[in-house]
mmCIF file of C-alpha atoms and ligand atoms in Angstrom:
data_model
loop_
_atom_site.group_PDB
_atom_site.id
_atom_site.type_symbol
_atom_site.label_atom_id
_atom_site.label_comp_id
_atom_site.label_asym_id
_atom_site.label_seq_id
_atom_site.Cartn_x
_atom_site.Cartn_y
_atom_site.Cartn_z
ATOM 1 C CA MET A 1 164.868 94.008 67.909
ATOM 2 C CA LEU A 2 167.546 91.532 66.856
ATOM 3 C CA GLU A 3 169.517 94.385 65.358
ATOM 4 C CA ALA A 4 169.506 96.180 68.723
ATOM 5 C CA SER A 5 170.823 93.190 70.663
ATOM 6 C CA HIS A 6 173.511 92.681 67.992
ATOM 7 C CA ARG A 7 174.577 96.303 68.386
ATOM 8 C CA TYR A 8 175.193 95.821 72.098
ATOM 9 C CA PHE A 9 177.081 92.601 71.334
ATOM 10 C CA HIS A 10 179.345 94.295 68.783
ATOM 11 C CA ARG A 11 180.104 97.165 71.159
ATOM 12 C CA ALA A 12 181.588 94.642 73.610
ATOM 13 C CA ALA A 13 183.123 92.521 70.841
ATOM 14 C CA ASP A 14 184.950 95.629 69.568
ATOM 15 C CA LEU A 15 186.352 96.167 73.060
ATOM 16 C CA LEU A 16 187.687 92.598 72.966
ATOM 17 C CA ASP A 17 188.886 93.034 69.395
ATOM 18 C CA LEU A 18 187.000 89.873 68.544
ATOM 19 C CA ALA A 19 187.586 88.379 65.092
ATOM 20 C CA PRO A 20 184.578 88.403 62.683
ATOM 21 C CA LYS A 21 184.686 84.623 62.547
ATOM 22 C CA VAL A 22 184.205 84.303 66.330
ATOM 23 C CA ARG A 23 181.424 86.896 66.274
ATOM 24 C CA GLU A 24 179.595 84.785 63.733
ATOM 25 C CA VAL A 25 180.115 81.621 65.787
ATOM 26 C CA LEU A 26 178.663 83.377 68.854
ATOM 27 C CA LEU A 27 175.784 85.208 67.178
ATOM 28 C CA THR A 28 174.384 82.427 65.005
ATOM 29 C CA PRO A 29 171.572 80.436 66.653
ATOM 30 C CA ASN A 30 172.037 76.673 66.871
ATOM 31 C CA ARG A 31 168.479 75.944 65.862
ATOM 32 C CA VAL A 32 165.354 77.882 64.908
ATOM 33 C CA ILE A 33 162.071 76.044 65.251
ATOM 34 C CA LYS A 34 158.773 77.231 63.797
ATOM 35 C CA VAL A 35 155.573 75.262 64.266
ATOM 36 C CA GLU A 36 151.988 75.777 63.166
ATOM 37 C CA ILE A 37 149.267 75.211 65.732
ATOM 38 C CA VAL A 38 145.823 74.611 64.277
ATOM 39 C CA ASP A 39 142.974 73.666 66.593
ATOM 40 C CA GLU A 40 139.423 74.549 67.595
ATOM 41 C CA THR A 41 138.218 77.172 70.052
ATOM 42 C CA ASP A 42 135.774 76.097 72.768
ATOM 43 C CA ASP A 43 132.871 77.070 70.532
ATOM 44 C CA GLY A 44 134.175 75.240 67.486
ATOM 45 C CA LYS A 45 135.846 78.109 65.583
ATOM 46 C CA LEU A 46 139.274 77.743 64.013
ATOM 47 C CA MET A 47 142.337 78.902 65.901
ATOM 48 C CA HIS A 48 145.617 79.031 64.033
ATOM 49 C CA TYR A 49 148.787 80.278 65.713
ATOM 50 C CA THR A 50 152.498 80.085 65.000
ATOM 51 C CA GLY A 51 154.934 78.940 67.675
ATOM 52 C CA PHE A 52 158.674 79.594 67.802
ATOM 53 C CA ARG A 53 161.608 78.249 69.743
ATOM 54 C CA VAL A 54 165.091 79.542 69.106
ATOM 55 C CA GLN A 55 167.971 77.642 70.692
ATOM 56 C CA HIS A 56 170.728 80.163 70.460
ATOM 57 C CA ASN A 57 173.806 78.674 72.058
ATOM 58 C CA SER A 58 174.530 75.561 74.125
ATOM 59 C CA ALA A 59 178.293 75.880 74.625
ATOM 60 C CA ARG A 60 177.874 76.188 78.423
ATOM 61 C CA GLY A 61 174.981 73.774 78.861
ATOM 62 C CA PRO A 62 171.434 72.978 77.773
ATOM 63 C CA CYS A 63 169.560 75.914 76.245
ATOM 64 C CA LYS A 64 167.386 77.746 78.771
ATOM 65 C CA GLY A 65 164.771 80.442 78.502
ATOM 66 C CA GLY A 66 161.159 81.447 78.755
ATOM 67 C CA LEU A 67 158.110 80.857 76.624
ATOM 68 C CA ARG A 68 156.093 83.974 75.828
ATOM 69 C CA TYR A 69 152.472 84.103 74.649
ATOM 70 C CA HIS A 70 151.977 87.422 72.892
ATOM 71 C CA PRO A 71 150.506 88.534 69.536
ATOM 72 C CA ALA A 72 153.809 90.261 68.645
ATOM 73 C CA MET A 73 155.835 87.048 69.050
ATOM 74 C CA ASP A 74 157.786 86.211 65.911
ATOM 75 C CA GLU A 75 161.117 84.765 64.823
ATOM 76 C CA ASP A 76 162.936 88.071 65.214
ATOM 77 C CA HIS A 77 161.716 88.479 68.830
ATOM 78 C CA ALA A 78 162.477 84.874 69.738
ATOM 79 C CA THR A 79 165.971 85.086 68.254
ATOM 80 C CA ALA A 80 166.830 88.384 69.947
ATOM 81 C CA LEU A 81 165.515 87.207 73.311
ATOM 82 C CA ALA A 82 167.264 83.820 72.978
ATOM 83 C CA ASN A 83 170.462 85.706 72.314
ATOM 84 C CA LEU A 84 170.026 87.684 75.535
ATOM 85 C CA MET A 85 169.490 84.433 77.469
ATOM 86 C CA THR A 86 172.889 83.137 76.314
ATOM 87 C CA TRP A 87 174.605 86.181 77.814
ATOM 88 C CA LYS A 88 172.364 86.250 80.906
ATOM 89 C CA THR A 89 173.052 82.637 81.895
ATOM 90 C CA ALA A 90 176.790 83.276 81.452
ATOM 91 C CA ILE A 91 176.764 86.411 83.624
ATOM 92 C CA VAL A 92 175.225 84.606 86.606
ATOM 93 C CA ASP A 93 177.349 81.590 85.707
ATOM 94 C CA VAL A 94 174.594 78.970 85.646
ATOM 95 C CA PRO A 95 175.399 75.894 83.507
ATOM 96 C CA PHE A 96 173.014 76.718 80.684
ATOM 97 C CA GLY A 97 172.980 78.220 77.237
ATOM 98 C CA GLY A 98 170.256 80.491 75.881
ATOM 99 C CA ALA A 99 166.867 79.934 74.271
ATOM 100 C CA LYS A 100 163.518 81.666 73.998
ATOM 101 C CA GLY A 101 160.245 80.938 72.353
ATOM 102 C CA GLY A 102 156.595 81.595 72.311
ATOM 103 C CA ILE A 103 153.332 81.577 70.475
ATOM 104 C CA ASN A 104 151.748 84.578 68.744
ATOM 105 C CA CYS A 105 148.466 84.196 70.651
ATOM 106 C CA ASP A 106 146.808 86.519 73.165
ATOM 107 C CA PRO A 107 145.927 84.480 76.275
ATOM 108 C CA ASN A 108 143.823 87.390 77.584
ATOM 109 C CA GLU A 109 141.372 86.588 74.805
ATOM 110 C CA MET A 110 141.433 82.808 75.311
ATOM 111 C CA SER A 111 139.827 80.374 77.736
ATOM 112 C CA ARG A 112 141.969 78.282 80.071
ATOM 113 C CA PHE A 113 141.150 75.181 77.999
ATOM 114 C CA GLU A 114 142.183 76.893 74.773
ATOM 115 C CA ILE A 115 145.506 77.950 76.314
ATOM 116 C CA GLU A 116 146.058 74.388 77.493
ATOM 117 C CA ARG A 117 145.291 72.916 74.052
ATOM 118 C CA VAL A 118 147.595 75.355 72.293
ATOM 119 C CA THR A 119 150.363 74.594 74.812
ATOM 120 C CA ARG A 120 150.036 70.836 74.369
ATOM 121 C CA ARG A 121 150.099 71.147 70.553
ATOM 122 C CA PHE A 122 153.226 73.278 70.795
ATOM 123 C CA VAL A 123 154.970 70.659 72.956
ATOM 124 C CA ASP A 124 153.850 67.880 70.635
ATOM 125 C CA ARG A 125 155.459 69.706 67.712
ATOM 126 C CA CYS A 126 158.740 70.416 69.560
ATOM 127 C CA LYS A 127 159.137 67.415 71.853
ATOM 128 C CA GLU A 128 161.963 65.770 69.900
ATOM 129 C CA VAL A 129 164.217 68.822 70.207
ATOM 130 C CA ILE A 130 163.586 69.931 73.812
ATOM 131 C CA GLY A 131 164.434 68.045 77.013
ATOM 132 C CA PRO A 132 166.080 68.320 80.455
ATOM 133 C CA THR A 133 169.563 68.131 78.862
ATOM 134 C CA ILE A 134 168.679 69.876 75.589
ATOM 135 C CA ASP A 135 166.376 72.852 76.103
ATOM 136 C CA ILE A 136 164.360 73.724 79.211
ATOM 137 C CA PRO A 137 161.485 76.254 78.877
ATOM 138 C CA ALA A 138 160.245 78.496 81.701
ATOM 139 C CA PRO A 139 157.603 81.195 82.226
ATOM 140 C CA ASP A 140 157.876 84.560 80.458
ATOM 141 C CA VAL A 141 155.317 87.220 79.460
ATOM 142 C CA ASN A 142 151.759 85.799 79.812
ATOM 143 C CA THR A 143 152.820 82.285 80.806
ATOM 144 C CA ASN A 144 152.882 80.872 84.319
ATOM 145 C CA ALA A 145 153.143 77.763 86.495
ATOM 146 C CA ASP A 146 149.935 76.296 85.004
ATOM 147 C CA VAL A 147 151.400 76.432 81.503
ATOM 148 C CA MET A 148 154.607 74.812 82.788
ATOM 149 C CA ALA A 149 152.564 71.995 84.381
ATOM 150 C CA TRP A 150 150.868 71.269 81.020
ATOM 151 C CA ILE A 151 154.246 71.237 79.262
ATOM 152 C CA MET A 152 155.619 68.821 81.850
ATOM 153 C CA ASP A 153 152.561 66.596 81.539
ATOM 154 C CA GLU A 154 152.580 66.530 77.734
ATOM 155 C CA TYR A 155 156.326 65.877 77.553
ATOM 156 C CA SER A 156 156.108 63.173 80.250
ATOM 157 C CA ARG A 157 153.427 61.319 78.254
ATOM 158 C CA HIS A 158 156.083 60.585 75.651
ATOM 159 C CA TYR A 159 159.308 60.323 77.644
ATOM 160 C CA GLY A 160 158.274 59.236 81.160
ATOM 161 C CA PHE A 161 158.008 61.415 84.250
ATOM 162 C CA SER A 162 160.271 64.417 83.511
ATOM 163 C CA PRO A 163 159.991 67.333 85.971
ATOM 164 C CA GLY A 164 163.354 68.683 84.696
ATOM 165 C CA ILE A 165 161.833 69.537 81.282
ATOM 166 C CA VAL A 166 160.563 72.918 82.536
ATOM 167 C CA THR A 167 161.163 75.300 85.432
ATOM 168 C CA GLY A 168 158.708 77.635 87.098
ATOM 169 C CA LYS A 169 156.384 74.698 87.817
ATOM 170 C CA PRO A 170 153.785 74.719 90.588
ATOM 171 C CA LEU A 171 155.295 73.992 94.013
ATOM 172 C CA HIS A 172 153.230 70.835 94.412
ATOM 173 C CA LEU A 173 154.596 69.574 91.095
ATOM 174 C CA PHE A 174 158.333 69.842 91.815
ATOM 175 C CA GLY A 175 158.634 73.593 91.345
ATOM 176 C CA SER A 176 161.050 75.447 93.601
ATOM 177 C CA ASP A 177 160.213 77.567 96.581
ATOM 178 C CA GLY A 178 161.102 81.159 95.719
ATOM 179 C CA ARG A 179 161.030 80.733 91.912
ATOM 180 C CA GLU A 180 157.943 82.848 91.340
ATOM 181 C CA GLU A 181 159.366 85.938 93.021
ATOM 182 C CA ALA A 182 162.981 85.259 92.006
ATOM 183 C CA THR A 183 163.229 87.719 89.114
ATOM 184 C CA GLY A 184 161.716 90.526 91.216
ATOM 185 C CA ARG A 185 163.960 89.629 94.154
ATOM 186 C CA GLY A 186 167.010 89.712 91.898
ATOM 187 C CA VAL A 187 165.942 93.130 90.579
ATOM 188 C CA MET A 188 165.821 94.369 94.174
ATOM 189 C CA TYR A 189 169.394 93.140 94.852
ATOM 190 C CA ALA A 190 170.608 94.703 91.590
ATOM 191 C CA LEU A 191 168.995 97.990 92.590
ATOM 192 C CA GLU A 192 170.671 97.877 96.014
ATOM 193 C CA GLU A 193 174.049 97.409 94.329
ATOM 194 C CA ALA A 194 173.386 100.255 91.867
ATOM 195 C CA LEU A 195 172.364 102.586 94.689
ATOM 196 C CA ARG A 196 175.561 101.677 96.522
ATOM 197 C CA ASP A 197 177.500 102.716 93.394
ATOM 198 C CA ARG A 198 175.846 106.124 93.707
ATOM 199 C CA GLY A 199 176.485 106.367 97.459
ATOM 200 C CA ARG A 200 172.852 105.790 98.371
ATOM 201 C CA GLU A 201 170.670 103.096 99.875
ATOM 202 C CA LEU A 202 167.244 101.627 99.265
ATOM 203 C CA SER A 203 165.660 103.120 102.319
ATOM 204 C CA GLY A 204 164.176 106.494 101.363
ATOM 205 C CA SER A 205 164.880 106.163 97.631
ATOM 206 C CA THR A 206 161.927 106.812 95.326
ATOM 207 C CA VAL A 207 161.056 104.384 92.537
ATOM 208 C CA ALA A 208 158.827 104.650 89.441
ATOM 209 C CA LEU A 209 157.805 101.300 87.969
ATOM 210 C CA GLN A 210 156.474 100.413 84.532
ATOM 211 C CA GLY A 211 154.678 97.043 84.490
ATOM 212 C CA PHE A 212 153.037 95.199 87.344
ATOM 213 C CA GLY A 213 153.157 91.594 86.184
ATOM 214 C CA ASN A 214 155.089 88.863 87.960
ATOM 215 C CA VAL A 215 158.420 90.696 87.888
ATOM 216 C CA GLY A 216 157.186 94.237 88.598
ATOM 217 C CA SER A 217 154.820 93.336 91.430
ATOM 218 C CA HIS A 218 157.329 91.200 93.339
ATOM 219 C CA ALA A 219 160.094 93.774 92.842
ATOM 220 C CA ALA A 220 157.783 96.520 94.142
ATOM 221 C CA ARG A 221 156.784 94.510 97.208
ATOM 222 C CA LEU A 222 160.364 93.610 98.138
ATOM 223 C CA ILE A 223 161.671 97.141 97.530
ATOM 224 C CA ALA A 224 158.888 98.614 99.689
ATOM 225 C CA GLU A 225 159.550 96.037 102.438
ATOM 226 C CA ARG A 226 163.123 97.344 102.601
ATOM 227 C CA GLY A 227 162.118 100.973 102.905
ATOM 228 C CA GLY A 228 162.126 102.023 99.232
ATOM 229 C CA LYS A 229 159.232 104.249 98.200
ATOM 230 C CA ILE A 230 157.234 103.115 95.160
ATOM 231 C CA VAL A 231 155.888 106.517 94.111
ATOM 232 C CA ALA A 232 154.345 105.598 90.741
ATOM 233 C CA VAL A 233 153.303 102.421 88.930
ATOM 234 C CA ALA A 234 151.923 102.187 85.394
ATOM 235 C CA ASP A 235 150.725 99.427 83.101
ATOM 236 C CA HIS A 236 149.160 99.435 79.620
ATOM 237 C CA LYS A 237 145.792 100.588 81.014
ATOM 238 C CA GLY A 238 147.016 103.547 83.114
ATOM 239 C CA GLY A 239 148.970 104.567 86.181
ATOM 240 C CA VAL A 240 148.679 105.431 89.840
ATOM 241 C CA SER A 241 150.994 107.601 91.942
ATOM 242 C CA ASN A 242 151.471 108.570 95.564
ATOM 243 C CA GLU A 243 154.417 110.708 96.607
ATOM 244 C CA LYS A 244 154.324 109.241 100.124
ATOM 245 C CA GLY A 245 154.747 105.779 98.613
ATOM 246 C CA LEU A 246 152.011 103.431 97.364
ATOM 247 C CA ASP A 247 150.644 100.707 99.640
ATOM 248 C CA VAL A 248 152.114 97.876 97.552
ATOM 249 C CA PRO A 249 150.312 94.889 99.184
ATOM 250 C CA ALA A 250 146.962 96.681 98.651
ATOM 251 C CA LEU A 251 147.947 97.460 95.048
ATOM 252 C CA VAL A 252 148.845 93.791 94.483
ATOM 253 C CA THR A 253 145.388 92.758 95.713
ATOM 254 C CA TRP A 254 143.722 95.384 93.488
ATOM 255 C CA ALA A 255 145.732 94.380 90.409
ATOM 256 C CA ALA A 256 145.010 90.665 90.926
ATOM 257 C CA GLU A 257 141.290 91.416 90.892
ATOM 258 C CA HIS A 258 141.160 94.070 88.141
ATOM 259 C CA ARG A 259 144.115 92.940 85.985
ATOM 260 C CA THR A 260 145.458 96.509 86.030
ATOM 261 C CA VAL A 261 146.794 99.052 88.529
ATOM 262 C CA ALA A 262 144.512 101.704 86.967
ATOM 263 C CA GLY A 263 141.649 102.746 89.213
ATOM 264 C CA PHE A 264 143.457 101.913 92.487
ATOM 265 C CA ALA A 265 142.111 104.285 95.140
ATOM 266 C CA GLY A 266 145.341 104.636 97.163
ATOM 267 C CA GLY A 267 146.830 107.282 94.842
ATOM 268 C CA ASP A 268 146.270 109.699 91.953
ATOM 269 C CA ALA A 269 145.569 108.479 88.439
ATOM 270 C CA PHE A 270 147.815 109.434 85.511
ATOM 271 C CA SER A 271 148.251 108.315 81.924
ATOM 272 C CA GLY A 272 150.594 105.333 81.855
ATOM 273 C CA SER A 273 153.021 106.754 79.289
ATOM 274 C CA GLU A 274 154.093 109.512 81.725
ATOM 275 C CA ILE A 275 155.889 106.922 83.853
ATOM 276 C CA ILE A 276 159.119 107.163 81.830
ATOM 277 C CA ALA A 277 159.503 110.849 82.798
ATOM 278 C CA TRP A 278 158.444 110.396 86.429
ATOM 279 C CA PRO A 279 160.444 112.427 88.971
ATOM 280 C CA ALA A 280 161.941 109.595 91.030
ATOM 281 C CA ASP A 281 165.459 108.450 91.898
ATOM 282 C CA VAL A 282 164.967 105.160 90.083
ATOM 283 C CA LEU A 283 163.045 104.022 87.002
ATOM 284 C CA ILE A 284 162.315 100.315 86.621
ATOM 285 C CA PRO A 285 160.935 99.275 83.221
ATOM 286 C CA ALA A 286 159.350 95.877 83.944
ATOM 287 C CA ALA A 287 156.992 95.533 80.976
ATOM 288 C CA LEU A 288 157.963 94.904 77.355
ATOM 289 C CA GLU A 289 160.851 95.763 75.030
ATOM 290 C CA ASP A 290 161.551 99.251 73.616
ATOM 291 C CA ALA A 291 159.827 101.147 76.474
ATOM 292 C CA ILE A 292 162.603 103.753 76.490
ATOM 293 C CA ASP A 293 163.456 104.838 72.962
ATOM 294 C CA GLY A 294 164.766 107.813 71.028
ATOM 295 C CA THR A 295 161.501 109.707 71.525
ATOM 296 C CA ASN A 296 161.317 109.645 75.332
ATOM 297 C CA ALA A 297 164.831 108.934 76.656
ATOM 298 C CA ASP A 298 165.580 112.620 76.991
ATOM 299 C CA GLN A 299 162.633 112.987 79.382
ATOM 300 C CA VAL A 300 163.946 110.406 81.879
ATOM 301 C CA ARG A 301 164.484 112.110 85.224
ATOM 302 C CA ALA A 302 165.682 109.117 87.247
ATOM 303 C CA GLN A 303 169.391 108.770 87.966
ATOM 304 C CA ILE A 304 169.264 104.978 87.873
ATOM 305 C CA VAL A 305 167.426 102.699 85.418
ATOM 306 C CA VAL A 306 167.154 99.023 86.366
ATOM 307 C CA GLU A 307 166.046 96.926 83.383
ATOM 308 C CA ALA A 308 163.670 94.362 84.859
ATOM 309 C CA ALA A 309 162.130 93.690 81.421
ATOM 310 C CA ASN A 310 164.145 92.219 78.564
ATOM 311 C CA ALA A 311 165.417 94.815 76.067
ATOM 312 C CA PRO A 312 163.421 97.802 77.408
ATOM 313 C CA THR A 313 166.008 100.362 76.203
ATOM 314 C CA THR A 314 166.771 100.851 72.506
ATOM 315 C CA PRO A 315 170.430 101.517 71.586
ATOM 316 C CA GLU A 316 169.471 105.092 70.658
ATOM 317 C CA ALA A 317 167.946 105.627 74.119
ATOM 318 C CA ASP A 318 170.946 103.937 75.728
ATOM 319 C CA THR A 319 173.233 106.557 74.175
ATOM 320 C CA ILE A 320 170.987 109.421 75.287
ATOM 321 C CA LEU A 321 170.785 108.101 78.866
ATOM 322 C CA ALA A 322 174.560 107.654 78.999
ATOM 323 C CA ARG A 323 175.011 111.249 77.892
ATOM 324 C CA LYS A 324 172.688 112.343 80.698
ATOM 325 C CA GLY A 325 174.800 110.399 83.214
ATOM 326 C CA VAL A 326 172.073 107.863 84.038
ATOM 327 C CA LEU A 327 173.352 104.585 85.508
ATOM 328 C CA ILE A 328 171.720 101.680 83.600
ATOM 329 C CA VAL A 329 171.713 98.198 85.099
ATOM 330 C CA PRO A 330 171.251 96.083 81.945
ATOM 331 C CA ASP A 331 168.564 93.390 81.607
ATOM 332 C CA ILE A 332 171.045 90.534 81.269
ATOM 333 C CA LEU A 333 172.275 91.343 84.781
ATOM 334 C CA ALA A 334 169.258 92.964 86.468
ATOM 335 C CA ASN A 335 166.663 90.305 85.652
ATOM 336 C CA ALA A 336 168.920 87.246 85.882
ATOM 337 C CA GLY A 337 167.432 86.207 89.240
ATOM 338 C CA GLY A 338 164.670 84.264 87.481
ATOM 339 C CA VAL A 339 166.940 82.001 85.504
ATOM 340 C CA THR A 340 169.213 81.622 88.541
ATOM 341 C CA VAL A 341 166.416 80.084 90.596
ATOM 342 C CA SER A 342 165.333 78.144 87.511
ATOM 343 C CA TYR A 343 168.768 76.545 87.736
ATOM 344 C CA PHE A 344 168.154 75.737 91.420
ATOM 345 C CA GLU A 345 164.790 74.208 90.477
ATOM 346 C CA TRP A 346 166.320 72.106 87.706
ATOM 347 C CA ALA A 347 169.116 70.976 90.047
ATOM 348 C CA GLN A 348 166.524 69.968 92.672
ATOM 349 C CA ASN A 349 164.592 68.012 90.013
ATOM 350 C CA ILE A 350 167.695 66.189 88.816
ATOM 351 C CA GLN A 351 168.817 65.390 92.383
ATOM 352 C CA GLN A 352 165.281 64.646 93.578
ATOM 353 C CA PHE A 353 166.049 66.719 96.647
ATOM 354 C CA ARG A 354 164.098 69.741 97.817
ATOM 355 C CA TRP A 355 165.721 72.977 99.015
ATOM 356 C CA GLU A 356 164.157 75.159 101.680
ATOM 357 C CA LEU A 357 163.203 78.746 100.845
ATOM 358 C CA ASP A 358 165.964 80.246 103.008
ATOM 359 C CA ARG A 359 168.573 78.345 101.042
ATOM 360 C CA VAL A 360 167.110 79.400 97.689
ATOM 361 C CA ASN A 361 167.021 83.066 98.675
ATOM 362 C CA ALA A 362 170.488 83.035 100.237
ATOM 363 C CA GLU A 363 172.025 81.407 97.144
ATOM 364 C CA LEU A 364 170.150 83.826 94.877
ATOM 365 C CA GLU A 365 171.402 86.839 96.806
ATOM 366 C CA LYS A 366 174.974 85.550 96.705
ATOM 367 C CA SER A 367 174.752 84.888 92.999
ATOM 368 C CA MET A 368 173.233 88.294 92.100
ATOM 369 C CA ARG A 369 175.714 90.278 94.200
ATOM 370 C CA ARG A 370 178.648 88.255 92.818
ATOM 371 C CA ALA A 371 177.451 88.824 89.249
ATOM 372 C CA TYR A 372 176.980 92.560 89.836
ATOM 373 C CA ALA A 373 180.427 92.848 91.427
ATOM 374 C CA GLY A 374 182.038 91.036 88.493
ATOM 375 C CA VAL A 375 180.379 93.338 85.968
ATOM 376 C CA ARG A 376 181.173 96.456 88.030
ATOM 377 C CA GLU A 377 184.843 95.452 88.243
ATOM 378 C CA LEU A 378 185.123 94.822 84.514
ATOM 379 C CA ALA A 379 183.377 98.139 83.777
ATOM 380 C CA LYS A 380 186.008 99.904 85.879
ATOM 381 C CA GLU A 381 188.877 97.994 84.328
ATOM 382 C CA LYS A 382 187.724 98.721 80.771
ATOM 383 C CA SER A 383 186.369 102.217 81.552
ATOM 384 C CA THR A 384 183.010 101.353 80.127
ATOM 385 C CA ASP A 385 179.337 101.179 81.094
ATOM 386 C CA LEU A 386 177.677 98.249 82.889
ATOM 387 C CA ARG A 387 175.942 96.948 79.746
ATOM 388 C CA THR A 388 179.107 96.770 77.684
ATOM 389 C CA ALA A 389 180.926 95.201 80.630
ATOM 390 C CA ALA A 390 178.134 92.630 81.091
ATOM 391 C CA PHE A 391 178.283 91.691 77.398
ATOM 392 C CA THR A 392 182.080 91.533 77.566
ATOM 393 C CA LEU A 393 182.046 89.168 80.549
ATOM 394 C CA ALA A 394 179.415 86.994 78.875
ATOM 395 C CA ILE A 395 181.226 86.891 75.538
ATOM 396 C CA GLN A 396 184.418 85.838 77.326
ATOM 397 C CA ARG A 397 182.666 83.020 79.184
ATOM 398 C CA VAL A 398 180.601 81.732 76.260
ATOM 399 C CA GLY A 399 183.468 82.294 73.837
ATOM 400 C CA ARG A 400 185.949 80.302 75.910
ATOM 401 C CA ALA A 401 183.499 77.401 76.256
ATOM 402 C CA ALA A 402 182.589 77.476 72.561
ATOM 403 C CA LEU A 403 186.214 77.606 71.444
ATOM 404 C CA SER A 404 187.256 74.782 73.761
ATOM 405 C CA ARG A 405 184.558 72.591 72.275
ATOM 406 C CA ARG A 406 185.623 73.102 68.683
ATOM 407 C CA SER A 407 188.916 73.877 66.961
ATOM 408 C CA LEU A 408 189.450 77.028 64.991
ATOM 409 C CA ARG A 409 192.663 77.279 63.032
ATOM 410 C CA GLU A 410 194.161 80.167 64.961
ATOM 411 C CA ASN A 411 194.469 80.943 68.657
ATOM 412 C CA ILE A 412 191.807 83.390 69.765
ATOM 413 C CA ASP A 413 192.549 85.579 72.773
ATOM 414 C CA LEU A 414 189.415 86.433 74.751
ATOM 415 C CA GLY A 415 191.175 88.712 77.210
HETATM 416 N N1 LIG B 501 161.820 84.243 81.133
HETATM 417 C C1 LIG B 501 162.820 84.527 82.126
HETATM 418 C C2 LIG B 501 163.928 85.372 81.540
HETATM 419 O O1 LIG B 501 163.756 86.071 80.571
HETATM 420 C C3 LIG B 501 163.303 83.280 82.835
HETATM 421 C C4 LIG B 501 163.932 82.240 81.987
HETATM 422 C C5 LIG B 501 164.208 80.939 82.717
HETATM 423 O O2 LIG B 501 164.013 80.863 83.921
HETATM 424 O O3 LIG B 501 164.623 79.998 82.027
HETATM 425 O O4 LIG B 501 164.985 85.437 82.084
#
């Protein structure tokens, strides 16, 4: 996975003719943390997990990024995803660097108390090297506001009341209005911009969606509210389709109860893997990495792919989709709405001043459209695709900050 994110980086770095020395400065993580978590399950068995936190780059501010609980979590994943956060925060121009972390546990197999214990142990092991001006975790796959509340509580036991240590907290515990749906809302704005590039609009466009977690479900709801038609949704247990458009609020209720979209009565069932080849105008991968790879990219029928998940398209698939003329809105732009509102939450915590929802959403919309426009402009100027342009913009911003904070012997031109 790390190799894939490096390939995208080098494609943009080549365009900028970036010296090998600068590439190494920008690609090397600041700090890689690995901790062992050994505790007891509720019924007295041993649980032993490994936790990771990779702080990739802090040239533009404290490291920022989610915490993921998933059996596949390892150093390679954390490093690749931390890398992406560095570029993502630069693209939406929030004053943060990039980080990511997680624990290789499966919360679906654990009790609430076990998840809490594992979370507190993780914080205890990392507390000296995270903090509101050092590294600020947030929700990611399989973590949520409850987990953030435990992190805040555990950290605050040592350092005093510190709401700014995490974002994505519960509203009643200094979270921000609009944070939970922010990534999905940002995906919707990114999709609107992409459709505009193709001379179309949301109303009447058909969308196939892979993944119905926090990001996918909010994106689906907001797209449907604006007249888009969600014609198929799949998750790891199966899929459901309706060519007239699924009733998204009813699907949300079903999925909350059954923890899957499979079995929903408002459409026809299909095997989840077919979603990639679904006949729709737009495909939104909102699940895990590598969903579109060399084996299925050729089957994609959508004209636009909006990467709501992180790293859902392998470089091989990226090349195939480009050849087919598919417009890809890359993850580091498309799903940047989450970290944007995380910044608003952190700013509210630091200022001890609450923003109203209208302000959060208005600022988010402005920020997403500005970021998209900047990437679109650079893509035109350099005659390249949106992903390479997004990486180029990010490398310029992070590179300038990094080089101003240290001296290299020669002058480096970042374009
Ligand atoms: N986990 C989210 C992401 O991948 C949000 C990170 C954050 O808000 O810090 O962008």
